[in-house]
mmCIF file of C-alpha atoms in Angstrom:
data_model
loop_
_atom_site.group_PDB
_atom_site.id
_atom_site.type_symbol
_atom_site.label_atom_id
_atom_site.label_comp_id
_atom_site.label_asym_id
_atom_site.label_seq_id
_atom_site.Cartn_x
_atom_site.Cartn_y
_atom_site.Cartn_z
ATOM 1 C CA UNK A 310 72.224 -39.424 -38.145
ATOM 2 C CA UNK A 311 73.364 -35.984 -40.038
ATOM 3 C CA UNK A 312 72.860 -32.884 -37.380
ATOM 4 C CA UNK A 313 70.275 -30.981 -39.386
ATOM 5 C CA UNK A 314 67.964 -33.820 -38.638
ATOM 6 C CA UNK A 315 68.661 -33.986 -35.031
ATOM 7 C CA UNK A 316 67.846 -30.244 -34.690
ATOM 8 C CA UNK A 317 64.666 -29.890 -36.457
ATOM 9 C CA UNK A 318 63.549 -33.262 -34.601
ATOM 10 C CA UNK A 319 64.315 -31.098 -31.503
ATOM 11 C CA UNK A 320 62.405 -27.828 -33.104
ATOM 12 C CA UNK A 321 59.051 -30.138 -33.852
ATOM 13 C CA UNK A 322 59.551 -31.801 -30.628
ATOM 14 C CA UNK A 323 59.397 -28.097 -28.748
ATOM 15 C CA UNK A 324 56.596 -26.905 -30.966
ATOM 16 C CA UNK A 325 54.495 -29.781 -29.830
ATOM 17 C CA UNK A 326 55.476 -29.115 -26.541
ATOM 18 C CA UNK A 327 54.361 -25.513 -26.715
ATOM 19 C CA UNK A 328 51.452 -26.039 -28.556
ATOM 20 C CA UNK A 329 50.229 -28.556 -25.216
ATOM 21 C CA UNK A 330 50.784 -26.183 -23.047
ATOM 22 C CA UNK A 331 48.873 -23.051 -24.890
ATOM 23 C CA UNK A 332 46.049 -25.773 -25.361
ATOM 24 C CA UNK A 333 45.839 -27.238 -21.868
ATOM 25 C CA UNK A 334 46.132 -23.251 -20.363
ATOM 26 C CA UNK A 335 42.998 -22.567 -22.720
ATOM 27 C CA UNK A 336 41.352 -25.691 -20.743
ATOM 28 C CA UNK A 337 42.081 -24.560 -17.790
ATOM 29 C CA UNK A 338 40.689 -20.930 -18.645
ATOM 30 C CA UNK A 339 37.755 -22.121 -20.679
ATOM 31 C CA UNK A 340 37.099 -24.710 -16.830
ATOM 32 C CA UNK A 341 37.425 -21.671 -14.664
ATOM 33 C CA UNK A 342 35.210 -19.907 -16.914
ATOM 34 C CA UNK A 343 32.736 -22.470 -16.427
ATOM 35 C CA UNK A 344 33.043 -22.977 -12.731
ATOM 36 C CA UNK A 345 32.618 -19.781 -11.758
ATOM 37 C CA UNK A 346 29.458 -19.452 -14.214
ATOM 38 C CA UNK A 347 27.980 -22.591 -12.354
ATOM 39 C CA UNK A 348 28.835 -21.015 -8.675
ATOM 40 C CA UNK A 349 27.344 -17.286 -9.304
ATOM 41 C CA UNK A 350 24.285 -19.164 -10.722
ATOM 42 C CA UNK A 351 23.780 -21.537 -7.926
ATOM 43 C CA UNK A 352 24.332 -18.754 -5.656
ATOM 44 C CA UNK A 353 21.821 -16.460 -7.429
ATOM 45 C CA UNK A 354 19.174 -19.423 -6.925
ATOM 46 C CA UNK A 355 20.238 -19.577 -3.602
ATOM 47 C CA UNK A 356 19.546 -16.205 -2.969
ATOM 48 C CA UNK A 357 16.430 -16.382 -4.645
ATOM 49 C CA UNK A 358 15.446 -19.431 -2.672
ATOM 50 C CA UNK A 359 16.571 -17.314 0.149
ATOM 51 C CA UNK A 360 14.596 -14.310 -0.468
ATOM 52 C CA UNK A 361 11.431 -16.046 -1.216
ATOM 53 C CA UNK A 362 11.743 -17.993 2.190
ATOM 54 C CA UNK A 363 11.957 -14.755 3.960
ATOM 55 C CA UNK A 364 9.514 -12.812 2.045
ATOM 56 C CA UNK A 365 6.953 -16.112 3.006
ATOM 57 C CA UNK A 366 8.095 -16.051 6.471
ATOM 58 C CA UNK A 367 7.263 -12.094 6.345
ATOM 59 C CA UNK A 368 3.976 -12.433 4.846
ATOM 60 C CA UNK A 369 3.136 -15.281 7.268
ATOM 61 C CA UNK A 370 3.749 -12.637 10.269
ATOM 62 C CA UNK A 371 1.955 -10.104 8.750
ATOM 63 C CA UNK A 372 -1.094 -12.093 8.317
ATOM 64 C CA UNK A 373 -0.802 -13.091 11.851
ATOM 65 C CA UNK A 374 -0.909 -9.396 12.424
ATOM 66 C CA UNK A 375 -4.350 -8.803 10.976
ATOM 67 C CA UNK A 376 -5.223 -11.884 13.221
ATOM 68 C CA UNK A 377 -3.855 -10.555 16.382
ATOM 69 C CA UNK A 378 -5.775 -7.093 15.471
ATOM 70 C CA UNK A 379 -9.097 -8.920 14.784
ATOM 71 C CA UNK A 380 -8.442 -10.457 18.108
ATOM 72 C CA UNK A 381 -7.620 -7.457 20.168
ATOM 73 C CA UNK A 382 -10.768 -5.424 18.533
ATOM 74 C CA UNK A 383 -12.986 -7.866 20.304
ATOM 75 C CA UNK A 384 -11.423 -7.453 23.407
ATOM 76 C CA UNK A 385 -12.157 -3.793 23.175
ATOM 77 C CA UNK A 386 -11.935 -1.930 27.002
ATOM 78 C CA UNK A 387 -11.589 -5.355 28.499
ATOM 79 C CA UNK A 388 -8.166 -5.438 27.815
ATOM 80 C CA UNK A 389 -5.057 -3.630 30.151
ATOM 81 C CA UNK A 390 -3.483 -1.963 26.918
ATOM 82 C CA UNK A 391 -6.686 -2.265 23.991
ATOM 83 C CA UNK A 392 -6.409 -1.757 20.645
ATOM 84 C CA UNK A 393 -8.188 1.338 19.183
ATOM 85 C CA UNK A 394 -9.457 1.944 15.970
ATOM 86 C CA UNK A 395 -7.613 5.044 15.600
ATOM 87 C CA UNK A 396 -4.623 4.054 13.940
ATOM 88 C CA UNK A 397 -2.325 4.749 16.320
ATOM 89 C CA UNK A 398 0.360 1.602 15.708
ATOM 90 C CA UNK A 399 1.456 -0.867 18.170
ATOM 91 C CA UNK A 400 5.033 -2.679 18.103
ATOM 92 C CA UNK A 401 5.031 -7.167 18.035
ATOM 93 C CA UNK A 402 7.164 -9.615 17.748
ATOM 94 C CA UNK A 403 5.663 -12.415 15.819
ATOM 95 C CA UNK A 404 8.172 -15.570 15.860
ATOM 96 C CA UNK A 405 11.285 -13.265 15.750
ATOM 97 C CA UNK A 406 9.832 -10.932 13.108
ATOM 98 C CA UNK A 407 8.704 -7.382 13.937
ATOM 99 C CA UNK A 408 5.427 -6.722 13.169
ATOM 100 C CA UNK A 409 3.240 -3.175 13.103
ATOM 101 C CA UNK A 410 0.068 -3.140 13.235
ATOM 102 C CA UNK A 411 -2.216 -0.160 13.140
ATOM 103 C CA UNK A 412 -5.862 -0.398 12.955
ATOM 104 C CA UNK A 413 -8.402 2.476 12.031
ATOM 105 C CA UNK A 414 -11.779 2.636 11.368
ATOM 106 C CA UNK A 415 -13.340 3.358 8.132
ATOM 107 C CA UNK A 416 -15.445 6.432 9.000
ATOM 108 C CA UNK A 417 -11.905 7.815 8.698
ATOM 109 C CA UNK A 418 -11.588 8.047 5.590
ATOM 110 C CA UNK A 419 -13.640 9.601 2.915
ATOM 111 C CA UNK A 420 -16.284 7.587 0.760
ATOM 112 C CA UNK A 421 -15.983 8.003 -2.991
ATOM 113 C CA UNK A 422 -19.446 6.747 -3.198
ATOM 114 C CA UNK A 423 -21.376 8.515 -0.469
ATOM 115 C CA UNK A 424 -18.962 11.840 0.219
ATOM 116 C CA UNK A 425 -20.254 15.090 -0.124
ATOM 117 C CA UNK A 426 -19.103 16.927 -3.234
ATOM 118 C CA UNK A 427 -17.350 19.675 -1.284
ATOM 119 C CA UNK A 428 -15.549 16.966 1.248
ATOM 120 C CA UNK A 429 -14.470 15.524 -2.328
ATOM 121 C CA UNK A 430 -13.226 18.599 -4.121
ATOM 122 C CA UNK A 431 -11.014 19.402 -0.242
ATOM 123 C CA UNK A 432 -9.567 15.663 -1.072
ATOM 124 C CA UNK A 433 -8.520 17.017 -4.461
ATOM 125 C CA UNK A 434 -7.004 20.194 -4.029
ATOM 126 C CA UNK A 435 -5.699 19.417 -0.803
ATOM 127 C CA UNK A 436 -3.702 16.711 -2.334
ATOM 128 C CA UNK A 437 -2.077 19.375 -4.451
ATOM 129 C CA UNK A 438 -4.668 19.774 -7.721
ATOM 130 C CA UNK A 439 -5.298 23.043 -8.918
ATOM 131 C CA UNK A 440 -8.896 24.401 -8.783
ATOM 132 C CA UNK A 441 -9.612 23.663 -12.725
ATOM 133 C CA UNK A 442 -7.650 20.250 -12.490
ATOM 134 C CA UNK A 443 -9.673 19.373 -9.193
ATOM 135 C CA UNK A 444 -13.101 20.668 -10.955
ATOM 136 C CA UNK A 445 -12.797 18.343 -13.948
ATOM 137 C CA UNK A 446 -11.878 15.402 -12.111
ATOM 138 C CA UNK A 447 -14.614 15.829 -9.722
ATOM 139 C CA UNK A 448 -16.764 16.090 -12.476
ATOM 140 C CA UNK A 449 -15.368 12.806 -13.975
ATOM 141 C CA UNK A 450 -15.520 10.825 -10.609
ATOM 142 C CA UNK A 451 -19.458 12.361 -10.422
ATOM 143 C CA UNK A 452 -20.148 11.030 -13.607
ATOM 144 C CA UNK A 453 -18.450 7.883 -13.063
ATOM 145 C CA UNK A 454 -20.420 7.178 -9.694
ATOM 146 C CA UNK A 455 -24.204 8.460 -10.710
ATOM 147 C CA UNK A 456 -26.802 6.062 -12.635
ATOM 148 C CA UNK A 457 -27.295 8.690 -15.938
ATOM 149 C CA UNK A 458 -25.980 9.158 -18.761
ATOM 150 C CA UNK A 459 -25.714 12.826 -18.566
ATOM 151 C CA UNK A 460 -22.538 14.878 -18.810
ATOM 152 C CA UNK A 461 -21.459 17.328 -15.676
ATOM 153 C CA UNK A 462 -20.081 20.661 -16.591
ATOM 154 C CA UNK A 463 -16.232 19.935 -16.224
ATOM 155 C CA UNK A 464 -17.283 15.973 -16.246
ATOM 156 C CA UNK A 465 -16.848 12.464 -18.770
ATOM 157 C CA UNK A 466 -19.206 10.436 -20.153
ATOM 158 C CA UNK A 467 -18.961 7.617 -22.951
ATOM 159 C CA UNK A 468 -18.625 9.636 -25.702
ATOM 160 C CA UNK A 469 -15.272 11.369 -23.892
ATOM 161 C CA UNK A 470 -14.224 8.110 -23.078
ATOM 162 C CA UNK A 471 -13.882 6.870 -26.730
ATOM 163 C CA UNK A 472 -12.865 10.274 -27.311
ATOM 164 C CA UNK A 473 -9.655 9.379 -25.305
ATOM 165 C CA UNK A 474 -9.278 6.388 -26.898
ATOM 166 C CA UNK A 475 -10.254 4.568 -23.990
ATOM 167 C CA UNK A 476 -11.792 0.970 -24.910
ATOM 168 C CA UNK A 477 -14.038 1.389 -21.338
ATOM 169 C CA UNK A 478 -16.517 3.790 -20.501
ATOM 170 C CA UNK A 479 -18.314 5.364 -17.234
ATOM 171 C CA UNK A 480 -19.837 2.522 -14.877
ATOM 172 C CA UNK A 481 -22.378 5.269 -14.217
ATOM 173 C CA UNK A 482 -22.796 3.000 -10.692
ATOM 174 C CA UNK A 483 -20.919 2.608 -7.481
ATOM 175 C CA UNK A 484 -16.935 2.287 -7.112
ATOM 176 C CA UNK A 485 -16.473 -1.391 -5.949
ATOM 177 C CA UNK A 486 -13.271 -0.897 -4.802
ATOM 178 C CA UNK A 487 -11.264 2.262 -4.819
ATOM 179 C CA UNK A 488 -8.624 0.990 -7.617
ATOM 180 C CA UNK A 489 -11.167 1.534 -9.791
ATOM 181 C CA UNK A 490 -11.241 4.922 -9.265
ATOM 182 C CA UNK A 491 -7.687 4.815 -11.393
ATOM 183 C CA UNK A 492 -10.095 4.262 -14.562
ATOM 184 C CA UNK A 493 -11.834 7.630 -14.575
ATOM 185 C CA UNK A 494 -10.737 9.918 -16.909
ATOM 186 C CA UNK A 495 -8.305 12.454 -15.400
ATOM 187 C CA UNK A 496 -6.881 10.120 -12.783
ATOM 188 C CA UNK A 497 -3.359 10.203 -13.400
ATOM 189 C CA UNK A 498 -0.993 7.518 -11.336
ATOM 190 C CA UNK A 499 0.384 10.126 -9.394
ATOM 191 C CA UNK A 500 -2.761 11.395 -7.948
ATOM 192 C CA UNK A 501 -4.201 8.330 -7.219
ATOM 193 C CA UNK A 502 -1.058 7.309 -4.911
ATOM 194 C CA UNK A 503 -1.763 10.436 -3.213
ATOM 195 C CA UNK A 504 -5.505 9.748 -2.238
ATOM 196 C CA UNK A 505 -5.744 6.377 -1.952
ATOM 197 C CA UNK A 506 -4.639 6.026 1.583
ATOM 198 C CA UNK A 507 -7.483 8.667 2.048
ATOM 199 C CA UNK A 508 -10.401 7.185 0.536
ATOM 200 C CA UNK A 509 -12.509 4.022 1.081
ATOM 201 C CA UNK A 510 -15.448 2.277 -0.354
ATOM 202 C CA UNK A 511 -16.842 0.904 3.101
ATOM 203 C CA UNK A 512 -17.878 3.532 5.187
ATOM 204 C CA UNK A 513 -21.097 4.554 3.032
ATOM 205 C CA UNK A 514 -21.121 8.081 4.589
ATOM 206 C CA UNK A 515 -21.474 11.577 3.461
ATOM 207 C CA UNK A 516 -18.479 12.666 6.078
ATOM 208 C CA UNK A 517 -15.702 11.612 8.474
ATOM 209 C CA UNK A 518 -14.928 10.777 11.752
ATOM 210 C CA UNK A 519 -12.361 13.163 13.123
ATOM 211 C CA UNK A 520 -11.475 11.838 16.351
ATOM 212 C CA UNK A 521 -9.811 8.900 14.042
ATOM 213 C CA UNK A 522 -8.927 10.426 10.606
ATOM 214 C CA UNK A 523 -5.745 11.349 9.478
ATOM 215 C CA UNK A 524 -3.907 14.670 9.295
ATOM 216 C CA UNK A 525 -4.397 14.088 4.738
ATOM 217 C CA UNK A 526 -8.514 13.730 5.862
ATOM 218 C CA UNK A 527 -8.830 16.528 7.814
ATOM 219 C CA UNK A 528 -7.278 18.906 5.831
ATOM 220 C CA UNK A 529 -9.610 17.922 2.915
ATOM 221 C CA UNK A 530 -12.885 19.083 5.200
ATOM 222 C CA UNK A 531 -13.783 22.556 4.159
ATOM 223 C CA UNK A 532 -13.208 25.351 5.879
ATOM 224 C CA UNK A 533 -9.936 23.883 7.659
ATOM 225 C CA UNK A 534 -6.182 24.508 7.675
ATOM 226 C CA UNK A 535 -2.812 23.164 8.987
ATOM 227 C CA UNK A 536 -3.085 25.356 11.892
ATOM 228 C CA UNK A 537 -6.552 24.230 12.971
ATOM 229 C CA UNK A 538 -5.830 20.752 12.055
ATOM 230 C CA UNK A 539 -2.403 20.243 13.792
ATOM 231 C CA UNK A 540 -3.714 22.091 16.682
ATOM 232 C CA UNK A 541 -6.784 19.488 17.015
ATOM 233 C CA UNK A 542 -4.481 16.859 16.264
ATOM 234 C CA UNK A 543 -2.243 17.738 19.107
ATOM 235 C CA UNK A 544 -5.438 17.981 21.574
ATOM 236 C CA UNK A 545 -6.409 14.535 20.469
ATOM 237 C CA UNK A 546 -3.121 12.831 20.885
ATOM 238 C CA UNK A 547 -2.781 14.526 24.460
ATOM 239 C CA UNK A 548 -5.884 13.038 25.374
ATOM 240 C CA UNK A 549 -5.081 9.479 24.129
ATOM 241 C CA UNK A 550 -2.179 9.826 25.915
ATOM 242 C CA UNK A 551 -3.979 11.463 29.151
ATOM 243 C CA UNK A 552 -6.572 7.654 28.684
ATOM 244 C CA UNK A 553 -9.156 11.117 28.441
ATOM 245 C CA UNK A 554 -12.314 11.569 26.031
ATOM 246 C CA UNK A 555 -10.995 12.373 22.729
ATOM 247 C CA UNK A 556 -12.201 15.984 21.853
ATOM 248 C CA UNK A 557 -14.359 17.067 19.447
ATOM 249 C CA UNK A 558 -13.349 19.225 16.337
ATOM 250 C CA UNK A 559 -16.595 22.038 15.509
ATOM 251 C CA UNK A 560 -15.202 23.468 12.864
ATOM 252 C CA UNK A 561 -16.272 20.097 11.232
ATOM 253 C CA UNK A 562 -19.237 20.232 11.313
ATOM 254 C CA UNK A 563 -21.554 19.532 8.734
ATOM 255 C CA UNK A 564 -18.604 16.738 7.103
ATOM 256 C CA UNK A 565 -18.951 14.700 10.456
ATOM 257 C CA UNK A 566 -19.676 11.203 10.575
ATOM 258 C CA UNK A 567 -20.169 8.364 13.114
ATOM 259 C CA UNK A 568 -17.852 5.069 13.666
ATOM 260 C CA UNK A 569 -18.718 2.233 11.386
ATOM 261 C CA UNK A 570 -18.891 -1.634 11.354
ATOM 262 C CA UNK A 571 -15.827 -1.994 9.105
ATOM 263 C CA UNK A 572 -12.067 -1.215 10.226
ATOM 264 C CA UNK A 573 -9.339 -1.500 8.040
ATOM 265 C CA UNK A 574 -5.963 -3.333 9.368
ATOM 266 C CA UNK A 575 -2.333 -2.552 8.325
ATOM 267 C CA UNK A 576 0.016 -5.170 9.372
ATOM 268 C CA UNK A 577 3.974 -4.252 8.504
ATOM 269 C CA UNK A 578 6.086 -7.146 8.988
ATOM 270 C CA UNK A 579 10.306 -6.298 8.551
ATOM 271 C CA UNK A 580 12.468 -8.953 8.657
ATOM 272 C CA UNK A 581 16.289 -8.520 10.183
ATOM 273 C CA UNK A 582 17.667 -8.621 5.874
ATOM 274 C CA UNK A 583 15.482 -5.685 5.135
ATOM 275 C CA UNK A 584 13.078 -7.585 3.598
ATOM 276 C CA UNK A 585 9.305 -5.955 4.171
ATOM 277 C CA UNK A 586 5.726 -7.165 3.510
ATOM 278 C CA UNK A 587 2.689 -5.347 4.610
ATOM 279 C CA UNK A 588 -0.874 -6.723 4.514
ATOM 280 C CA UNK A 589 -3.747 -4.726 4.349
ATOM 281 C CA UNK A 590 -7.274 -6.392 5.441
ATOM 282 C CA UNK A 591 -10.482 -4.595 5.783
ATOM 283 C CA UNK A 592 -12.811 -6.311 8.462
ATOM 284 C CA UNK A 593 -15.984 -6.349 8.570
ATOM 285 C CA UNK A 594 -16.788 -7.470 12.409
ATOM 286 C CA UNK A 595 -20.186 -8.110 13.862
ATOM 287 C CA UNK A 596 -20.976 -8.750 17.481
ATOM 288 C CA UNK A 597 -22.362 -12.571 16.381
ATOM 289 C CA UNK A 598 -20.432 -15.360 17.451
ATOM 290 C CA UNK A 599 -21.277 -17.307 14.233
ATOM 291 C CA UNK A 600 -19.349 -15.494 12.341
ATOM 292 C CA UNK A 601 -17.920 -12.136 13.867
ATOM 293 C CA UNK A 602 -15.750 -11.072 10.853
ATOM 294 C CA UNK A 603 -16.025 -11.007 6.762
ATOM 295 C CA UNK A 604 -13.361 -9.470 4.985
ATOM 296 C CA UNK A 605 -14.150 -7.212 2.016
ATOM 297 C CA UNK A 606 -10.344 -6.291 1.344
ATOM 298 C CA UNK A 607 -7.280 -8.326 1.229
ATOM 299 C CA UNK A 608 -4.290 -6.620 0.480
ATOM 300 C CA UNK A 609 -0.529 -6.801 -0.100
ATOM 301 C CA UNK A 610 1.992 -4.553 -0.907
ATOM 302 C CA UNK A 611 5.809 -4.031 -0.327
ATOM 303 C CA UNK A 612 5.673 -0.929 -0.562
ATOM 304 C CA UNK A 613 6.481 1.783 2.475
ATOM 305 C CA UNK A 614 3.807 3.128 4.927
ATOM 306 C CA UNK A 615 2.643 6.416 3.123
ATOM 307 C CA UNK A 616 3.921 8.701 6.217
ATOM 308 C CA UNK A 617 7.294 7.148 5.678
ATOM 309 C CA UNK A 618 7.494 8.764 1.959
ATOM 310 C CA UNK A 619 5.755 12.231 2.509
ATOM 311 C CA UNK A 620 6.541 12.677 5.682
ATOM 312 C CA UNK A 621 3.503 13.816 7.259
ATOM 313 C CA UNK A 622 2.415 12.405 10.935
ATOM 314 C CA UNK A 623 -0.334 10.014 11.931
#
């Protein structure tokens, strides 16, 4: 056989060859490709599975918070260490998850049905609304809550509604819960953060209890400050602490109310990952034995405890 032949026989012969090899490396890319694909996404839905076993274990313990608080408000005196209604928070371990659980009553907090409209207007511009800002949402939220038809000075009625473009108008009756106070006109999303761990639908009074509320309530009562507040605060937690009578505050009076039947419960469950779930329940307890508790709220949220993102005490 002539040489020529012999040496493009050998040339095809190493073309092949290298044409294999380029082919079979592009398997074994196009393979690793696909392997690792098929790992990250059964590790992402093992993650997920993960995650959504904690967060049930977490919501499982928080629940069991509300429980336990339920249980330990019944108790009341009888008990070595008992459980107030005056939201000060108390550490436990619910099968190797952390729980906090604070409990306050809901005379604490200020009605948006029943309030007066001065204790309302302090809730306003003490949560950082200017005067003519506060004045025309009070209005709105007065509209909103009364049984007529008739505009307030700074207020909203159906016509400003549609006005707005808003496809709803003024219930012109109670607030059933206090998200709906997010519907009046005015209420921006902002604002409503900022007052709704203030406000309540449950108490049905015209004031608060200050021996329970928080530092946010008591700066809304007219005719108080920081100083007067943070000083009474001090007093109360001193006598808490002391197991003494807690005092009274007089420069509330006229916004004062008594305790009520309801109490609302915050249970914070944090799992060792990081992972948090926090129930909120408001309870409803009467001294019957048929049926000692009914609960008109039953929330959840994942979001922080509102003194962890302003920064302002208990």
């Amino acid at each position: 056989m002539p040489a020529a032949e012999i040496d493009v026989s050998g040339r095809d012969v190493n073309r092949q060859s290298g044409v294999a090899l380029i082919l079979v490396l592009w398997v074994s890319v196009l393979l690793t490709v696909i392997a690792s694909s098929f790992i990250v996404e059964r590790r992402t839905e093992a993650m997920i599975v993960h995650n959504s076993a904690a967060l049930a274990r977490a919501e499982a313990a928080a629940d069991a918070g509300v429980f336990r608080g339920v249980h330990e408000l019944y108790r009341g005196e009888s008990s070595p260490d008992p459980w107030r209604r005056d939201g000060v928070p108390h550490e436990w371990t619910f099968d190797g998850v952390a729980v906090r659980v604070e409990i306050r009553d809901e005379s604490a907090k200020i009605d948006i049905n029943t309030a007066a409209e001065p204790l309302l207007r302090g809730l306003l511009t003490s949560s950082g609304l200017k005067d003519d800002e506060a004045s025309r949402l009070l209005d709105a939220i007065l509209d909103w809550r009364d049984p007529d038809s008739l505009k307030r000075a700074n207020g909203a009625e159906e016509a400003d509604y549609r006005a707005a473009g808003l496809t709803y108008k003024p219930a012109n009756s109670s607030f059933q819960a206090i998200e709906e106070l997010q519907l009046v006109l005015g209420m921006r999303p902002e604002i409503y953060r900022r007052l709704a761990p203030a406000i309540t639908v449950f108490s049905r009074q015209t004031g608060v209890n200050p021996q329970v509320a928080s530092r946010e309530v008591l700066l809304a009562i007219p005719g108080l400050n920081a100083e007067i507040v943070d000083k009474y605060i001090a007093e109360r937690e001193a006598a808490r602490r002391d197991k003494l009578p807690v005092p009274v505050l007089p420069q509330a009076a006229g916004f004062t109310a008594g305790t009520s039947m309801i109490s609302t419960i915050r249970s914070e469950a944090r799992m060792e990952d990081g992972i948090i779930f926090t129930r909120e329940a408001a309870a409803l307890l009467r001294p019957v034995p048929r049926r000692p508790v009914t609960y008109l709220a039953w929330r959840d949220s994942t979001a922080p405890r509102a003194e962890e993102m302003t920064g302002a005490p208990h």
